[in-house]
Short mmCIF file of C-alpha atoms in Angstrom, two decimals:
data_model
loop_
_atom_site.label_atom_id
_atom_site.label_comp_id
_atom_site.label_asym_id
_atom_site.label_seq_id
_atom_site.Cartn_x
_atom_site.Cartn_y
_atom_site.Cartn_z
CA VAL T 97 -174.91 -13.79 2.86
CA SER T 98 -175.27 -16.71 5.25
CA ALA T 99 -177.39 -15.29 8.07
CA ASN T 100 -181.06 -16.15 7.98
CA THR T 101 -182.23 -12.59 7.21
CA VAL T 102 -180.22 -9.54 6.13
CA THR T 103 -181.68 -6.11 5.38
CA VAL T 104 -179.44 -3.68 3.51
CA GLY T 105 -179.58 -0.36 5.35
CA ALA T 106 -177.37 1.76 3.08
CA ASN T 107 -176.00 1.74 -0.45
CA THR T 108 -173.30 -0.92 -0.58
CA LEU T 109 -170.35 -1.83 -2.78
CA VAL T 110 -168.95 -5.39 -2.61
CA ASN T 111 -166.64 -7.59 -4.66
CA ASP T 112 -168.90 -10.66 -4.94
CA MET T 113 -172.28 -11.53 -3.42
CA ILE T 114 -173.55 -15.04 -2.77
CA VAL T 115 -176.90 -15.58 -1.05
CA ASN T 116 -176.95 -19.08 0.43
CA GLY T 117 -179.94 -21.39 0.44
CA GLY T 118 -182.33 -20.68 3.31
CA SER T 119 -181.12 -17.07 3.60
CA THR T 120 -183.13 -13.92 2.89
CA LEU T 121 -181.71 -10.65 1.59
CA SER T 122 -183.83 -7.49 1.39
CA PHE T 123 -182.35 -4.43 -0.31
CA LEU T 124 -185.56 -2.38 -0.40
CA THR T 125 -184.64 1.07 -1.83
CA ARG T 126 -180.86 0.59 -1.59
CA THR T 127 -178.31 0.10 -4.36
CA ILE T 128 -175.94 -2.85 -4.21
CA GLY T 129 -172.91 -2.39 -6.45
CA ILE T 130 -171.01 -5.60 -7.23
CA ASN T 131 -167.58 -5.67 -8.84
CA GLY T 132 -167.67 -9.44 -9.41
CA VAL T 133 -170.46 -12.01 -9.48
CA PHE T 134 -173.90 -12.29 -7.92
CA THR T 135 -175.26 -15.78 -7.18
CA ASN T 136 -178.55 -16.44 -5.42
CA TYR T 137 -179.57 -19.74 -3.83
CA GLY T 138 -182.00 -18.15 -1.36
CA ALA T 139 -184.59 -15.33 -1.42
CA VAL T 140 -183.80 -11.76 -2.48
CA SER T 141 -186.25 -8.85 -2.66
CA GLY T 142 -186.27 -5.12 -3.32
CA SER T 143 -188.67 -2.35 -4.27
CA THR T 144 -187.02 0.68 -5.92
CA GLY T 145 -183.48 -0.48 -5.16
CA GLN T 146 -180.89 -1.75 -7.59
CA VAL T 147 -178.46 -4.62 -8.02
CA ASN T 148 -175.73 -3.44 -10.40
CA LEU T 149 -172.95 -5.70 -11.63
CA ALA T 150 -169.88 -3.96 -13.06
CA THR T 151 -168.11 -6.93 -14.64
CA GLY T 152 -169.46 -10.25 -13.36
CA ASN T 153 -172.37 -12.56 -14.08
CA PHE T 154 -175.81 -12.53 -12.47
CA THR T 155 -176.97 -16.06 -11.61
CA ASN T 156 -180.27 -16.98 -10.00
CA THR T 157 -180.05 -20.71 -9.33
CA ASN T 158 -182.87 -23.25 -9.40
CA THR T 159 -183.52 -22.63 -5.68
CA GLY T 160 -183.25 -18.86 -6.00
CA ILE T 161 -186.21 -16.49 -5.65
CA PHE T 162 -185.65 -12.87 -6.68
CA THR T 163 -188.47 -10.32 -6.47
CA ILE T 164 -188.67 -6.63 -7.36
CA THR T 165 -191.97 -5.07 -6.32
CA SER T 166 -191.69 -1.57 -7.78
CA THR T 167 -189.36 0.26 -10.18
CA GLY T 168 -186.13 -1.35 -9.03
CA ARG T 169 -183.59 -2.73 -11.45
CA ILE T 170 -181.01 -5.38 -12.20
CA THR T 171 -178.04 -4.34 -14.33
CA THR T 172 -175.39 -6.54 -15.92
CA THR T 173 -172.89 -4.16 -17.51
CA VAL T 174 -170.91 -6.78 -19.42
CA GLY T 175 -171.64 -10.10 -17.68
CA SER T 176 -174.34 -12.63 -18.48
CA PHE T 177 -177.78 -12.95 -16.89
CA SER T 178 -178.81 -16.52 -16.12
CA ASN T 179 -181.94 -17.72 -14.35
CA SER T 180 -183.02 -21.26 -13.52
CA GLY T 181 -185.14 -20.28 -10.50
CA THR T 182 -187.87 -17.67 -10.10
CA ILE T 183 -187.51 -13.97 -10.86
CA THR T 184 -190.55 -11.70 -10.57
CA PHE T 185 -190.84 -8.04 -11.51
CA SER T 186 -194.24 -7.44 -9.94
CA GLY T 187 -194.02 -3.69 -10.63
CA ALA T 188 -192.54 -1.69 -13.48
CA GLY T 189 -189.03 -2.96 -12.78
CA ARG T 190 -186.13 -2.63 -15.19
CA LEU T 191 -183.68 -5.16 -16.56
CA TYR T 192 -180.52 -3.73 -18.15
CA LEU T 193 -178.62 -6.38 -20.10
CA GLY T 194 -175.07 -5.79 -21.30
CA GLY T 195 -174.32 -9.49 -21.81
CA ASN T 196 -176.15 -12.71 -22.73
CA TYR T 197 -179.60 -13.58 -21.39
CA THR T 198 -180.72 -17.16 -20.67
CA ASN T 199 -183.72 -18.39 -18.74
CA SER T 200 -184.62 -22.00 -17.95
CA GLY T 201 -186.77 -21.07 -14.93
CA THR T 202 -189.51 -18.49 -14.52
CA CYS T 203 -188.78 -14.84 -15.24
CA THR T 204 -191.93 -12.73 -14.98
CA LEU T 205 -191.86 -9.32 -16.63
CA THR T 206 -195.56 -9.05 -17.30
CA ASN T 207 -196.43 -6.05 -15.14
CA GLY T 208 -194.80 -3.32 -17.20
CA GLY T 209 -191.23 -4.57 -16.80
CA LEU T 210 -188.79 -2.72 -19.06
CA VAL T 211 -185.89 -4.45 -20.83
CA TYR T 212 -182.83 -2.63 -22.17
CA PHE T 213 -179.97 -3.97 -24.30
CA THR T 214 -176.87 -1.94 -23.52
CA GLY T 215 -173.11 -1.70 -23.99
CA VAL T 216 -170.88 -2.60 -26.94
CA ALA T 217 -170.54 -6.38 -26.66
CA ASN T 218 -172.34 -8.87 -28.88
CA GLN T 219 -175.25 -10.48 -27.01
CA SER T 220 -177.32 -13.64 -27.32
CA ILE T 221 -180.86 -13.05 -26.03
CA GLN T 222 -183.20 -15.95 -25.36
CA GLY T 223 -186.88 -15.26 -25.98
CA PHE T 224 -188.97 -13.65 -23.24
CA THR T 225 -192.35 -12.04 -22.58
CA SER T 226 -192.91 -8.57 -21.12
CA THR T 227 -195.75 -6.07 -21.16
CA GLY T 228 -193.23 -3.24 -21.03
CA VAL T 229 -191.13 -1.65 -23.75
CA VAL T 230 -187.96 -3.26 -25.07
CA THR T 231 -185.21 -0.73 -25.83
CA MET T 232 -182.07 -1.31 -27.88
CA GLN T 233 -179.69 1.38 -26.63
CA LYS T 234 -176.38 -0.25 -27.48
CA THR T 235 -173.54 1.98 -28.64
CA GLY T 236 -171.80 -0.89 -30.42
CA GLY T 237 -172.12 -4.61 -31.06
CA THR T 238 -175.20 -6.67 -31.82
CA ALA T 239 -177.97 -8.13 -29.66
CA THR T 240 -179.40 -11.26 -31.29
CA PHE T 241 -182.72 -12.91 -30.45
CA THR T 242 -182.48 -16.71 -30.35
CA SER T 243 -186.23 -17.35 -29.94
CA ASN T 244 -189.58 -15.55 -29.91
CA VAL T 245 -190.03 -12.26 -28.02
CA SER T 246 -193.31 -10.63 -27.00
CA ALA T 247 -193.39 -7.19 -25.40
CA GLY T 248 -195.28 -3.94 -25.08
CA GLY T 249 -193.28 -1.95 -27.63
CA LEU T 250 -189.92 -1.66 -29.37
CA THR T 251 -187.62 1.38 -29.19
CA LEU T 252 -184.43 1.66 -31.23
CA ASN T 253 -182.21 4.23 -29.55
CA GLY T 254 -178.64 2.95 -29.75
CA LEU T 255 -176.30 4.92 -31.99
CA GLY T 256 -173.83 2.31 -33.26
CA GLY T 257 -175.85 -0.65 -31.94
CA THR T 258 -177.75 -3.38 -33.79
CA LEU T 259 -180.67 -5.66 -32.92
CA ASN T 260 -181.00 -8.88 -34.94
CA LEU T 261 -184.39 -10.62 -34.93
CA VAL T 262 -183.07 -13.51 -37.09
CA SER T 263 -186.24 -15.63 -37.39
CA GLY T 264 -189.39 -16.65 -35.52
CA THR T 265 -192.25 -14.37 -34.46
CA HIS T 266 -191.66 -11.20 -32.46
CA THR T 267 -194.78 -9.37 -31.30
CA PHE T 268 -194.76 -5.83 -29.92
CA ASN T 269 -198.23 -4.79 -28.80
CA GLY T 270 -197.13 -1.17 -28.54
CA GLY T 271 -195.44 1.03 -31.11
CA LEU T 272 -192.15 1.00 -33.01
CA SER T 273 -189.92 4.01 -32.24
CA ARG T 274 -186.98 4.66 -34.61
CA LEU T 275 -184.51 6.98 -32.90
CA ASN T 276 -181.03 5.53 -33.54
CA GLY T 277 -179.28 2.28 -34.45
CA THR T 278 -180.09 -0.64 -36.72
CA LEU T 279 -182.75 -3.36 -36.74
CA ASN T 280 -182.19 -6.45 -38.89
CA CYS T 281 -185.38 -8.48 -39.31
CA GLY T 282 -183.89 -11.49 -41.10
CA SER T 283 -186.61 -13.99 -42.02
CA SER T 284 -188.74 -13.19 -38.98
CA LEU T 285 -192.33 -12.08 -38.60
CA LEU T 286 -192.28 -8.70 -36.85
CA ARG T 287 -195.72 -7.74 -35.50
CA ILE T 288 -196.43 -4.13 -34.48
CA GLY T 289 -199.54 -3.22 -32.49
CA LEU T 290 -199.47 0.60 -32.48
CA ASN T 291 -197.92 3.38 -34.55
CA ALA T 292 -194.46 3.52 -36.05
CA SER T 293 -192.66 6.79 -35.34
CA GLY T 294 -189.30 8.35 -36.17
CA THR T 295 -187.12 7.80 -39.23
CA VAL T 296 -183.51 7.86 -38.00
CA ALA T 297 -182.94 4.20 -37.07
CA THR T 298 -182.18 1.91 -40.00
CA ILE T 299 -184.52 -1.06 -40.48
CA ASN T 300 -183.56 -3.87 -42.84
CA THR T 301 -186.67 -5.98 -43.36
CA GLY T 302 -184.75 -8.88 -44.90
CA THR T 303 -186.73 -11.80 -46.32
CA GLY T 304 -189.42 -11.77 -43.65
CA THR T 305 -192.76 -10.11 -42.99
CA VAL T 306 -193.77 -7.02 -41.06
CA GLU T 307 -197.36 -6.95 -39.82
CA TYR T 308 -199.33 -3.98 -38.46
CA PHE T 309 -202.16 -5.68 -36.60
CA ARG T 310 -203.97 -3.07 -34.51
CA LEU T 311 -207.75 -3.03 -34.21
CA GLY T 312 -207.73 0.64 -35.14
CA ASN T 313 -205.81 3.25 -37.12
CA GLN T 314 -202.04 2.85 -37.48
CA THR T 315 -199.11 4.70 -39.03
CA VAL T 316 -196.91 2.44 -41.14
CA ALA T 317 -193.16 3.10 -41.13
CA PRO T 318 -191.80 4.37 -44.48
CA LEU T 319 -189.55 1.45 -45.37
CA THR T 320 -188.76 -1.06 -48.08
CA TYR T 321 -190.68 -4.19 -47.08
CA ASN T 322 -190.27 -7.72 -48.34
CA ASN T 323 -193.74 -8.79 -47.21
CA LEU T 324 -196.11 -6.29 -45.60
CA THR T 325 -199.28 -7.43 -43.84
CA LEU T 326 -201.98 -4.97 -42.75
CA SER T 327 -204.50 -6.65 -40.45
CA GLY T 328 -206.97 -5.88 -37.70
CA SER T 329 -209.09 -2.88 -38.64
CA GLY T 330 -208.94 0.88 -39.15
CA VAL T 331 -206.95 2.93 -41.61
CA LYS T 332 -203.28 2.09 -42.07
CA THR T 333 -201.55 5.34 -43.06
CA ILE T 334 -198.91 4.85 -45.76
CA THR T 335 -196.63 7.37 -47.45
CA THR T 336 -196.56 6.17 -51.07
CA ALA T 337 -193.30 7.82 -52.10
CA THR T 338 -191.25 6.23 -49.29
CA THR T 339 -193.00 2.89 -48.70
CA PHE T 340 -191.96 0.08 -51.03
CA ILE T 341 -193.01 -3.58 -51.37
CA THR T 342 -190.65 -6.07 -53.00
CA ASN T 343 -192.79 -9.18 -52.57
CA VAL T 344 -196.32 -9.40 -51.11
CA LEU T 345 -198.75 -6.85 -49.69
CA SER T 346 -201.43 -8.71 -47.73
CA MET T 347 -204.65 -7.01 -46.58
CA GLU T 348 -206.39 -8.94 -43.82
CA GLY T 349 -209.32 -8.38 -41.50
CA ALA T 350 -211.19 -5.09 -41.91
CA SER T 351 -208.16 -2.86 -42.42
CA THR T 352 -207.88 -0.29 -45.21
CA VAL T 353 -205.00 1.86 -46.47
CA SER T 354 -204.79 5.63 -46.81
CA ALA T 355 -202.77 5.27 -50.02
CA ALA T 356 -201.12 2.54 -52.03
CA PRO T 357 -197.46 1.79 -51.41
CA THR T 358 -194.97 1.67 -54.26
CA TYR T 359 -194.39 -1.91 -55.40
CA ASN T 360 -192.50 -3.72 -58.11
CA VAL T 361 -193.98 -5.87 -60.88
CA ALA T 362 -193.44 -9.08 -58.89
CA SER T 363 -195.59 -7.92 -55.99
CA ALA T 364 -199.10 -9.13 -55.37
CA THR T 365 -201.98 -7.85 -53.25
CA LEU T 366 -204.01 -10.53 -51.50
#
């Protein structure tokens, strides 16, 4: 795209798309399918439309501005997503990531933006912040966080897929939904702000800590925990027969428990 302003008037399929500096591309409600790469040096905007990459990489350069104002989406099926400019999801936009995610610019997902990890390839995911739900729906391979993530909730719904938290602090102000797949917590601190639901997805809590921090009642997932922290306030509902502590149970704030978990002789309650 080299003209000053281009408005996409119909759904379009192209091999590669490059938006030059000083150019403006508006795709509004249209879908742009790209077989190769997408590179933006200019200004791109859409509302409910989509930019879908079948094989190539999505690159928003340091001069690039990319804005989605409603429920539009960006999809990288297998390629990487790289941003060194400015990307704004000012509505409840969606980001589908089938490859690696890196961001050295500004990527704003704080207005209900939804993030999905998809596909079968292993992925490296740099930390990000979103007020929307993060969903692992991979059917193979592993998505690995390389730094802290904060989002509205966490859904595990990828039969055959794995999400690795590794380390650091990952805060989900919403709930934890266990539908399918595997979550490996490593040595991280996983913070959950609402209820845990479902039992199908496997969660390996590793050597880290899981914290339920809501200012109010919460349902605690029936798991084997290394360290379990119950903070905030309200009643934390625990199923004794299926909730185990191998290290430390920490009660903080004004929270109480509906029942005691099962713990070994090395565990302590603080």
